Coordinates of C-alpha atoms and ligand atoms in Angstrom, one line a residue:
X1 CA 68.4 91.9 156.8
X2 CA 65.5 90.4 154.9
X3 CA 64.7 90.2 151.4
X4 CA 62.2 88.0 149.0
X5 CA 65.0 85.8 147.7
X6 CA 64.2 86.7 144.1
X7 CA 67.4 86.7 141.8
X8 CA 67.2 88.5 138.4
X9 CA 70.4 87.5 135.7
X10 CA 71.1 89.5 133.1
X11 CA 74.1 88.1 130.5
X12 CA 75.8 89.3 127.9
X13 CA 78.4 88.5 126.1
X14 CA 80.3 85.0 125.2
X15 CA 79.8 81.9 126.3
X16 CA 81.9 82.2 128.6
X17 CA 79.8 84.6 130.5
X18 CA 77.1 81.9 130.0
X19 CA 78.8 79.4 131.8
X20 CA 79.9 82.4 134.6
X21 CA 76.4 83.1 134.8
X22 CA 75.5 79.4 135.6
X23 CA 77.4 79.1 138.2
X24 CA 77.1 82.1 139.7
X25 CA 73.1 81.4 139.7
X26 CA 74.2 77.5 141.1
X27 CA 76.2 78.9 144.7
X28 CA 73.4 81.9 144.8
X29 CA 70.5 78.7 144.9
X30 CA 72.2 76.9 147.0
X31 CA 71.5 80.1 149.6
X32 CA 67.7 79.8 148.9
X33 CA 67.7 82.1 146.1
X34 CA 65.3 81.4 143.0
X35 CA 65.3 82.6 139.5
X36 CA 62.7 85.2 138.4
X37 CA 62.7 87.4 134.4
X38 CA 61.3 90.1 136.3
X39 CA 64.0 92.4 137.0
X40 CA 61.8 95.0 139.0
X41 CA 60.7 91.9 141.2
X42 CA 63.8 90.9 142.3
X43 CA 65.6 92.2 145.1
X44 CA 68.8 90.8 143.9
X45 CA 69.9 92.0 140.7
X46 CA 72.7 91.2 138.7
X47 CA 74.5 91.9 135.2
X48 CA 77.0 89.6 133.7
X49 CA 79.1 92.0 131.6
X50 CA 81.0 92.2 128.6
X51 CA 83.9 94.6 127.4
X52 CA 85.0 92.9 123.9
X53 CA 83.7 96.4 122.3
X54 CA 81.8 99.4 123.7
X55 CA 78.2 98.9 122.7
X56 CA 77.8 96.2 125.0
X57 CA 79.4 98.1 128.3
X58 CA 76.8 100.9 126.6
X59 CA 74.0 98.4 126.8
X60 CA 74.6 97.4 130.5
X61 CA 74.4 101.5 131.4
X62 CA 71.4 101.7 130.3
X63 CA 70.1 98.6 131.7
X64 CA 71.8 99.9 135.3
X65 CA 69.6 103.3 134.4
X66 CA 66.6 101.5 134.0
X67 CA 67.1 100.4 137.6
X68 CA 67.7 103.9 139.4
X69 CA 64.4 104.4 141.7
X70 CA 64.6 100.9 141.8
X71 CA 65.4 101.4 145.9
X72 CA 62.2 103.0 146.6
X73 CA 60.0 100.1 145.6
X74 CA 62.2 98.1 147.1
X75 CA 64.4 98.6 150.1
X76 CA 66.8 95.7 150.5
X77 CA 67.6 95.5 146.9
X78 CA 71.3 94.5 146.0
X79 CA 72.9 95.4 142.3
X80 CA 75.3 94.4 141.3
X81 CA 77.9 94.9 137.9
X82 CA 79.7 91.2 137.8
X83 CA 82.1 89.7 135.0
X84 CA 84.7 91.5 132.8
X85 CA 83.1 95.1 132.8
X86 CA 83.4 94.7 136.2
X87 CA 87.2 94.7 136.7
X88 CA 88.1 96.7 133.7
X89 CA 86.1 99.9 135.1
X90 CA 86.3 98.9 138.6
X91 CA 85.0 101.7 140.7
X92 CA 84.6 103.9 137.9
X93 CA 81.0 102.1 137.6
X94 CA 79.7 103.8 140.9
X95 CA 80.6 107.1 139.6
X96 CA 78.5 106.5 136.5
X97 CA 76.0 104.4 138.5
X98 CA 75.8 105.5 141.9
X99 CA 73.0 103.1 143.1
X100 CA 75.1 99.8 141.7
X101 CA 76.2 98.0 145.1
X102 CA 78.7 95.4 144.3
X103 CA 81.2 94.8 141.9
X104 CA 82.8 91.6 141.1
X105 CA 85.0 91.0 138.4
X106 CA 85.6 87.4 136.3
X107 CA 88.6 86.0 138.6
X108 CA 86.5 86.3 142.3
X109 CA 83.4 85.2 141.6
X110 CA 83.0 82.9 144.2
X111 CA 82.9 85.7 146.6
X112 CA 79.2 86.8 145.4
X113 CA 77.4 84.9 147.5
X114 CA 78.8 86.8 150.4
X115 CA 79.2 90.2 149.3
X116 CA 75.5 90.2 148.2
X117 CA 74.6 89.6 152.2
X118 CA 77.3 91.8 153.0
X119 CA 75.9 94.9 150.9
X120 CA 72.1 94.3 151.9
X121 CA 72.9 94.4 155.8
X122 CA 76.0 96.8 155.9
X123 CA 74.6 98.8 153.1
X124 CA 78.1 99.6 152.0
X125 CA 79.7 98.7 148.7
X126 CA 81.2 96.2 148.2
X127 CA 83.9 95.4 145.4
X128 CA 86.2 92.1 144.9
X129 CA 88.6 92.5 142.0
X130 CA 91.8 90.6 140.7
X131 CA 94.9 92.3 140.1
X132 CA 95.5 93.9 137.1
X133 CA 97.9 93.2 134.7
X134 CA 100.9 95.3 135.7
X135 CA 100.1 95.4 139.5
X136 CA 102.2 91.9 140.2
X137 CA 104.4 89.4 139.0
X138 CA 102.5 86.9 137.0
X139 CA 102.4 84.9 139.2
X140 CA 100.8 86.8 141.4
X141 CA 98.3 88.1 139.0
X142 CA 97.4 84.5 137.8
X143 CA 96.8 83.6 141.4
X144 CA 94.3 86.4 141.9
X145 CA 91.9 85.4 138.9
X146 CA 90.7 81.8 140.0
X147 CA 89.0 79.2 137.7
X148 CA 85.0 79.1 139.1
X149 CA 84.2 76.0 138.2
X150 CA 82.7 73.7 140.3
X151 CA 78.8 74.5 141.2
X152 CA 76.6 73.1 138.0
X153 CA 73.0 73.8 137.5
X154 CA 71.5 72.1 134.8
X155 CA 68.6 75.0 135.2
X156 CA 70.7 77.7 133.6
X157 CA 71.7 75.7 130.5
X158 CA 69.7 76.3 127.6
X159 CA 68.9 72.2 127.3
X160 CA 69.7 70.2 129.9
X161 CA 71.9 67.7 127.6
X162 CA 74.3 70.4 126.8
X163 CA 76.8 71.8 128.9
X164 CA 80.1 74.6 128.7
X165 CA 83.2 73.0 130.1
X166 CA 85.8 75.6 131.1
X167 CA 89.2 74.1 130.1
X168 CA 91.5 77.1 129.8
X169 CA 90.7 80.5 132.1
X170 CA 92.5 84.1 130.6
X171 CA 94.6 85.1 127.5
X172 CA 98.2 86.3 127.3
X173 CA 97.7 86.5 123.2
X174 CA 97.6 90.5 123.8
X175 CA 95.6 90.9 120.5
X176 CA 96.4 94.7 120.4
X177 CA 92.6 95.4 120.0
X178 CA 91.3 93.1 122.6
X179 CA 90.3 93.2 126.5
X180 CA 90.5 89.7 127.3
X181 CA 94.1 89.7 128.4
X182 CA 93.5 92.6 131.1
X183 CA 89.3 91.3 131.6
X184 CA 90.7 87.8 132.4
X185 CA 93.6 87.6 133.0
X186 CA 96.8 84.8 132.7
X187 CA 96.2 82.0 130.6
X188 CA 96.3 78.9 132.5
X189 CA 94.7 75.9 131.9
X190 CA 93.0 73.9 134.2
X191 CA 94.3 70.3 135.4
X192 CA 93.1 67.5 133.6
X193 CA 91.8 65.7 136.4
X194 CA 89.6 69.0 137.8
X195 CA 88.3 68.6 134.2
X196 CA 87.4 65.1 133.5
X197 CA 85.6 65.4 137.4
X198 CA 83.6 67.9 136.0
X199 CA 82.4 66.0 132.9
X200 CA 81.7 63.3 134.8
X201 CA 79.5 65.0 136.8
X202 CA 77.8 66.6 134.0
X203 CA 77.3 63.3 132.8
X204 CA 75.7 62.3 136.2
X205 CA 73.8 64.8 135.4
X206 CA 72.6 63.6 132.2
X207 CA 74.6 65.9 130.4
X208 CA 75.5 64.4 126.5
X209 CA 77.0 67.0 124.6
X210 CA 80.1 69.1 126.3
X211 CA 81.5 72.4 124.6
X212 CA 84.8 73.2 126.5
X213 CA 85.8 76.6 126.3
X214 CA 88.8 78.8 126.3
X215 CA 90.0 82.1 124.4
X216 CA 92.5 80.2 122.9
X217 CA 91.3 76.4 123.4
X218 CA 93.6 74.8 121.3
X219 CA 96.5 76.9 123.2
X220 CA 95.9 73.9 126.2
X221 CA 98.8 72.8 127.9
X222 CA 99.5 71.2 131.5
X223 CA 101.9 69.2 133.0
X224 CA 99.8 66.7 135.5
X225 CA 102.0 64.1 137.5
X226 CA 105.0 64.4 135.5
X227 CA 102.9 63.8 132.0
X228 CA 102.4 67.0 129.2
X229 CA 98.5 66.8 128.1
X230 CA 98.0 68.8 125.1
X231 CA 94.2 69.4 123.8
X232 CA 94.5 66.4 121.8
X233 CA 94.7 64.6 125.0
X234 CA 92.3 66.0 126.5
X235 CA 89.9 65.5 124.4
X236 CA 90.6 61.6 123.9
X237 CA 90.1 61.2 127.5
X238 CA 86.7 63.1 127.5
X239 CA 86.1 60.6 124.5
X240 CA 86.2 57.6 126.6
X241 CA 83.2 58.9 128.3
X242 CA 80.6 56.7 127.4
X243 CA 77.5 58.8 128.3
X244 CA 79.5 61.6 126.5
X245 CA 78.0 61.9 122.8
X246 CA 79.7 65.1 121.6
X247 CA 82.3 66.8 121.8
X248 CA 82.9 70.6 120.6
X249 CA 85.4 73.5 121.7
X250 CA 85.7 77.2 120.9
X251 CA 87.7 79.3 120.2
X252 CA 90.8 78.5 118.1
X253 CA 93.9 79.8 117.7
X254 CA 95.6 79.3 114.1
X255 CA 98.5 78.9 115.3
X256 CA 98.2 76.4 117.7
X257 CA 96.0 74.3 115.4
X258 CA 98.6 71.5 115.4
X259 CA 98.7 68.3 113.7
X260 CA 98.3 65.7 116.8
X261 CA 94.8 67.7 117.2
X262 CA 93.7 67.9 113.8
X263 CA 94.4 63.5 114.1
X264 CA 92.9 63.5 117.4
X265 CA 89.2 64.9 115.7
X266 CA 89.8 62.9 112.3
X267 CA 90.2 60.2 114.8
X268 CA 87.6 60.0 117.0
X269 CA 84.1 59.9 116.1
X270 CA 82.2 62.0 119.0
X271 CA 84.5 65.3 118.0
X272 CA 82.2 67.4 115.7
X273 CA 83.6 68.1 112.9
X274 CA 83.5 72.1 113.0
X275 CA 86.4 74.7 114.2
X276 CA 86.3 78.1 114.6
X277 CA 89.6 79.7 114.2
X278 CA 89.1 83.4 113.3
X279 CA 91.3 84.8 110.9
X280 CA 90.3 88.6 111.4
X281 CA 91.9 90.1 108.7
X282 CA 92.8 89.0 105.6
X283 CA 95.9 92.0 104.8
X284 CA 99.8 90.9 106.7
X285 CA 99.3 94.5 107.2
X286 CA 96.8 94.8 109.7
X287 CA 97.1 91.4 111.4
X288 CA 101.0 92.6 112.3
X289 CA 99.1 96.0 113.6
X290 CA 96.8 93.5 115.8
X291 CA 99.6 92.0 116.7
X292 CA 97.8 88.3 115.9
X293 CA 100.8 86.1 115.6
X294 CA 100.1 84.4 112.6
X295 CA 100.7 85.8 108.8
X296 CA 98.3 85.0 105.8
X297 CA 100.2 82.5 104.5
X298 CA 100.5 80.7 108.1
X299 CA 96.7 80.6 108.0
X300 CA 96.3 79.2 104.5
X301 CA 99.5 76.9 105.3
X302 CA 97.0 75.9 108.4
X303 CA 93.7 75.5 106.3
X304 CA 95.7 73.1 104.1
X305 CA 97.0 71.4 106.8
X306 CA 92.8 71.1 108.4
X307 CA 91.5 69.9 104.6
X308 CA 94.1 67.3 104.1
X309 CA 93.6 66.1 106.9
X310 CA 90.1 66.2 108.5
X311 CA 88.5 66.8 104.7
X312 CA 85.1 67.0 106.0
X313 CA 85.1 70.0 108.8
X314 CA 83.3 73.0 109.1
X315 CA 85.8 76.1 109.3
X316 CA 84.0 79.4 111.2
X317 CA 85.9 82.7 111.6
X318 CA 85.7 86.2 112.8
X319 CA 86.8 89.3 111.0
X320 CA 87.3 92.8 112.4
X321 CA 86.6 95.6 109.9
X322 CA 87.9 98.7 110.0
X323 CA 90.7 98.5 112.0
X324 CA 93.5 101.3 112.4
X325 CA 94.7 102.0 109.1
X326 CA 92.8 99.7 107.3
X327 CA 92.9 100.7 103.8
X328 CA 90.2 99.8 101.0
X329 CA 93.0 98.0 99.9
X330 CA 93.8 95.9 102.9
X331 CA 89.7 95.4 103.1
X332 CA 89.4 93.5 100.2
X333 CA 92.2 91.1 101.4
X334 CA 89.5 89.9 104.2
X335 CA 87.0 89.8 100.8
X336 CA 89.4 87.7 98.9
X337 CA 89.7 85.4 102.0
X338 CA 86.6 84.8 102.6
X339 CA 86.3 83.7 98.6
X340 CA 89.5 81.5 99.4
X341 CA 88.5 79.5 102.5
X342 CA 84.5 79.5 101.8
X343 CA 83.7 79.9 106.0
X344 CA 80.6 77.7 107.2
X345 CA 80.2 81.3 108.5
X346 CA 81.8 84.1 110.1
X347 CA 81.2 87.1 112.6
X348 CA 82.0 90.6 111.9
X349 CA 83.1 92.7 114.2
X350 CA 83.4 96.7 113.5
X351 CA 86.4 97.7 115.2
X352 CA 85.8 99.0 118.3
X353 CA 88.6 101.1 120.4
X354 CA 89.4 100.1 123.8
X355 CA 91.1 102.4 126.7
X356 CA 93.9 99.9 128.1
X357 CA 95.1 98.4 124.7
X358 CA 97.7 98.6 122.8
X359 CA 95.9 99.5 119.5
X360 CA 94.0 102.4 121.3
X361 CA 97.0 103.9 122.5
X362 CA 99.2 103.1 119.1
X363 CA 97.3 103.2 116.7
X364 CA 94.4 106.2 115.5
X365 CA 91.0 105.0 115.0
X366 CA 91.0 106.2 111.8
X367 CA 88.1 104.4 109.3
X368 CA 85.6 106.3 109.5
X369 CA 81.6 105.1 111.2
X370 CA 80.5 104.9 107.7
X371 CA 83.1 103.0 106.0
X372 CA 83.3 100.0 108.6
X373 CA 79.4 99.8 108.9
X374 CA 79.8 99.8 104.6
X375 CA 82.8 97.0 105.1
X376 CA 80.6 95.3 107.9
X377 CA 77.9 94.7 104.8
X378 CA 79.8 93.7 102.2
X379 CA 81.8 91.3 103.9
X380 CA 78.9 90.0 105.8
X381 CA 77.2 89.6 102.3
X382 CA 80.0 87.8 100.6
X383 CA 80.0 85.7 103.6
X384 CA 76.0 84.8 103.5
X385 CA 76.1 84.1 99.3
X386 CA 79.1 81.7 100.5
X387 CA 77.2 80.1 102.8
X388 CA 73.9 79.8 101.1
X389 CA 75.8 78.4 98.4
X390 CA 77.0 75.7 100.0
X391 CA 73.9 75.2 102.4
X392 CA 72.3 74.5 98.5
X393 CA 74.7 72.3 97.7
X394 CA 73.2 70.4 100.4
X395 CA 69.0 70.6 99.2
X396 CA 68.3 66.9 98.3
X397 CA 69.9 65.2 100.7
X398 CA 69.9 63.8 104.0
X399 CA 71.6 65.0 107.9
X400 CA 72.1 63.7 110.8
X401 CA 71.1 66.4 113.2
X402 CA 71.0 66.2 117.5
X403 CA 67.2 67.7 117.8
X404 CA 67.8 70.7 120.1
X405 CA 64.3 71.8 121.0
X406 CA 61.8 74.1 119.8
X407 CA 62.9 77.2 117.5
X408 CA 62.7 80.2 119.9
X409 CA 59.7 81.5 117.6
X410 CA 57.6 77.9 118.1
X411 CA 58.7 78.0 122.0
X412 CA 57.4 81.8 122.5
X413 CA 54.2 80.2 120.5
X414 CA 54.1 81.8 117.3
X415 CA 54.1 78.6 115.2
X416 CA 52.3 80.4 112.9
X417 CA 55.1 83.0 112.2
X418 CA 57.5 80.0 112.8
X419 CA 56.4 77.4 109.8
X420 CA 55.8 79.3 106.5
X421 CA 58.8 82.0 106.5
X422 CA 61.3 79.8 108.3
X423 CA 63.4 83.6 109.6
X424 CA 66.0 81.3 109.2
X425 CA 67.5 84.8 106.8
X426 CA 70.4 86.4 107.5
X427 CA 70.7 88.7 110.5
X428 CA 72.2 91.6 108.6
X429 CA 74.1 94.5 109.8
X430 CA 75.4 95.2 113.2
X431 CA 72.9 94.5 116.4
X432 CA 71.7 91.0 115.9
X433 CA 72.0 89.0 118.7
X434 CA 72.7 85.7 117.6
X435 CA 73.3 82.2 118.0
X436 CA 76.1 80.3 119.1
X437 CA 78.6 82.3 120.4
X438 CA 78.9 86.0 120.8
X439 CA 75.7 86.6 122.3
X440 CA 76.7 90.6 122.4
X441 CA 75.8 92.3 119.6
X442 CA 77.3 91.6 116.1
X443 CA 76.7 91.2 113.1
X444 CA 76.4 87.3 112.0
X445 CA 76.5 85.8 109.4
X446 CA 76.5 82.3 107.7
X447 CA 74.8 80.8 111.2
X448 CA 71.8 81.3 113.0
X449 CA 70.2 84.0 114.1
X450 CA 68.3 82.5 117.4
X451 CA 69.3 81.6 120.8
X452 CA 70.8 78.4 120.1
X453 CA 74.2 76.5 121.7
X454 CA 75.3 74.7 119.3
X455 CA 75.6 70.9 119.1
X456 CA 74.9 67.8 117.7
X457 CA 74.8 64.3 119.2
X458 CA 76.1 60.7 118.1
X459 CA 73.0 59.1 119.4
X460 CA 73.0 55.3 117.6
X461 CA 70.6 55.4 114.9
X462 CA 68.3 52.7 116.3
X463 CA 66.9 54.9 118.8
X464 CA 65.1 57.1 116.3
X465 CA 61.4 56.0 117.0
X466 CA 59.5 56.7 114.1
X467 CA 56.5 57.9 116.3
X468 CA 58.1 60.2 118.0
X469 CA 58.0 62.1 114.4
X470 CA 55.1 63.7 113.3
X471 CA 53.6 61.8 110.6
X472 CA 55.7 58.7 110.8
X473 CA 55.2 56.7 107.9
X474 CA 55.4 53.0 109.8
X475 CA 54.1 49.4 107.9
X476 CA 54.9 47.2 109.8
X477 CA 57.3 44.6 108.4
X478 CA 58.3 46.9 106.0
X479 CA 62.0 45.6 104.0
X480 CA 64.7 47.8 105.9
X481 CA 66.1 50.2 105.8
X482 CA 62.9 52.1 104.7
X483 CA 63.4 56.0 104.9
X484 CA 60.4 57.7 103.9
X485 CA 59.9 61.3 104.2
X486 CA 57.4 62.5 106.6
X487 CA 54.8 64.8 105.5
X488 CA 55.9 68.7 107.2
X489 CA 51.9 69.5 107.9
X490 CA 52.0 70.5 111.2
X491 CA 50.1 68.7 113.6
X492 CA 48.6 68.7 117.7
X493 CA 51.9 68.3 119.6
X494 CA 54.2 69.5 116.5
X495 CA 56.5 72.6 116.6
X496 CA 59.0 74.2 114.5
X497 CA 62.2 72.3 115.8
X498 CA 65.7 73.4 115.6
X499 CA 69.2 70.8 115.7
X500 CA 72.9 71.1 114.6
X501 CA 74.7 68.8 112.3
X502 CA 77.6 67.0 112.8
X503 CA 79.3 70.1 111.2
X504 CA 77.5 72.4 113.3
X505 CA 74.7 73.6 110.8
X506 CA 71.3 75.0 111.9
X507 CA 68.4 72.8 110.7
X508 CA 65.4 73.9 111.1
X509 CA 62.4 71.4 110.8
X510 CA 58.9 70.5 112.5
X511 CA 58.8 67.7 114.4
X512 CA 57.3 66.4 118.6
X513 CA 59.4 68.3 121.1
X514 CA 59.7 65.0 122.9
X515 CA 62.9 64.3 120.5
X516 CA 64.8 67.1 122.0
X517 CA 68.6 65.7 122.7
X518 CA 68.0 62.7 120.1
X519 CA 70.0 62.0 117.1
X520 CA 67.3 62.3 114.0
X521 CA 68.2 62.3 110.5
X522 CA 66.5 65.2 108.2
X523 CA 66.1 65.6 104.5
X524 CA 66.7 68.8 103.5
X525 CA 64.1 70.8 101.0
X526 CA 66.0 74.1 101.1
X527 CA 68.2 76.9 102.9
X528 CA 68.8 80.4 103.5
X529 CA 72.4 81.6 103.8
X530 CA 72.2 80.9 108.1
X531 CA 69.9 77.4 107.8
X532 CA 68.8 74.4 106.5
X533 CA 65.3 73.7 106.0
X534 CA 64.1 70.1 105.6
X535 CA 61.6 67.4 107.3
X536 CA 62.4 64.3 109.5
X537 CA 62.7 61.2 107.8
X538 CA 60.8 58.9 109.3
X539 CA 62.5 55.3 109.0
X540 CA 60.7 51.4 110.7
X541 CA 63.4 50.4 113.1
X542 CA 63.6 46.1 114.1
X543 CA 64.9 45.0 116.7
X544 CA 68.6 44.2 115.9
X545 CA 68.8 46.0 112.9
X546 CA 72.4 47.5 112.1
X547 CA 71.2 49.0 109.2
X548 CA 72.0 52.7 109.1
X549 CA 71.1 55.8 107.1
X550 CA 73.8 57.3 104.7
X551 CA 75.6 60.1 106.9
X552 CA 76.4 62.9 104.4
X553 CA 76.8 65.9 107.1
Ligands
SAM601 N1 89.7 84.8 121.7 C1 89.2 84.5 120.5 C2 90.0 84.5 119.2 O1 91.4 84.5 119.8 O2 89.8 84.6 118.4 C3 87.7 85.7 120.9 C4 87.9 86.4 122.2 S1 86.9 88.1 121.6 C5 85.9 88.0 122.8 C6 85.8 87.0 120.4 C7 85.9 88.2 118.7 O3 85.5 89.7 119.1 C8 87.1 88.4 118.4 O4 87.3 87.3 117.8 C9 87.5 90.1 117.4 O5 87.1 89.7 116.5 C10 86.1 90.6 118.9 N2 86.9 91.8 118.8 C11 87.6 91.4 119.9 N3 88.2 92.7 120.4 C12 87.3 93.6 119.8 C13 87.2 94.6 119.3 N4 88.0 96.1 119.8 N5 86.8 95.5 118.7 C14 86.1 94.9 117.5 N6 86.0 93.2 117.7 C15 86.6 93.2 118.5
SF4_602 FE1 91.7 88.4 122.6 FE2 93.7 88.1 121.2 FE3 93.4 86.9 122.9 FE4 91.3 85.8 121.1 S1 93.5 85.7 121.4 S2 91.5 86.3 123.2 S3 91.2 88.6 120.2 S4 93.8 88.6 122.8

């Protein structure tokens, strides 16, 4: 059946989904497809979906609604719903959106190229799903969720030198509010040999920074050839790869933040000093109803262990507000926790009841929407104050930044907008897209509000070429190390750039986009709760020089 080979794919949700989309696109490209940004031009349209909150699903249904009559113009169009919502809602999707041709769950993504062809040539609906958690033994269910990782497509990545690497699939924690154990199946760690091979392949493609992904990434555990591999062993092995300059991992589970891992972070210089360890609530009763598996005292112990072992680490959290039975007093304890731990940033979500979860069956969703909204705002305001105070402490200092590239505004050619106001302000209220990990609609405090993927780098300082910066103040023969702030006035070839520090703080500054992928030093002049604002510091580089700039953050 003929088709125009144009593929449109829309991705909602977390980094796992971003990675899945990359892999699906790579597989379809091998079949001759190419990407388009226009869903109306494509005759293969895929939605990679998220089920964590209802809002994410509604968004997809409304997008699907817009394609209701697509077949009138493109008779051969194939419309597919893939990922978490596909696994969760299954044929319900055909009922709500009868023009959908294809439903493929998270554990069956490898089937997509075949099923797209099948759907097009037979015009019959296709569905590929893994077993439900209660449909078989744990082993059978696990076997029905395949880790789908071999093909990597650099063009689908935000930058060619940053990549996600899945180290675990699924989740067995069964927090009572969460659909992930259903949509992504049983927790399974990938064998280290597969992960290391993939990292090598990525390094050969030019990747310098890898972000290891898992729902509870620090629970990683595999026995391979009689040897037990923990997360600390895995990052140590990846650390040996000379091409890989920066290693990150998300998301951590508080109970599994073991000393060996913290010591590995302390001892391995290429590991980012950043830990995302969601607390979810500051109230023990709420944590118990959430079945998070730890108490606030456990979390406090963990924070003490973190601060003792890796004092320079930045910690961020997730919170759910308005969970079933959350009283005003319980909520105050979440505020207290933010005050106590001074998270670098927090992702704050209003509780959204999800069918199939324990909380949905056991507890009434009894916190009114306006109360959820107010608590969300209160927690966000407090977190933003703290983030801004902590960012302000960096004003006047210099930070090492791995340059990611032009900021979203600069990339859109809106430099005039980009420079004066900095736009780095807090994403207030639910519904702001954000940067680093929950791409779905949510409130996001204390981190960037752009679609950048968190990263830094560890390029030796000697690769900073002063002539790459906007207004390099080089005077041959000046003594080393000479550090001089470059005037920030924009000039030809200079755009607003973004980057991240070793602690994952977002930095915005002007510079030549050719700096992307390199480490540079930025003097911080100002800040918002979400962003540090600065200018590139130029220094003179003499061959053989080993003089290093102070590395503060
Ligand atoms: N596995 C990760 C963890 O345990 O932290 C996160 C997985 S989940 C995709 C990301 C965040 O969404 C959670 O940390 C939680 O704060 C939020 N979340 C999950 N289920 C939710 C629900 N039903 N309503 C609101 N927020 C929810
Ligand atoms: Fe969901 Fe809890 Fe698993 Fe995270 S740990 S994915 S919140 S069940």
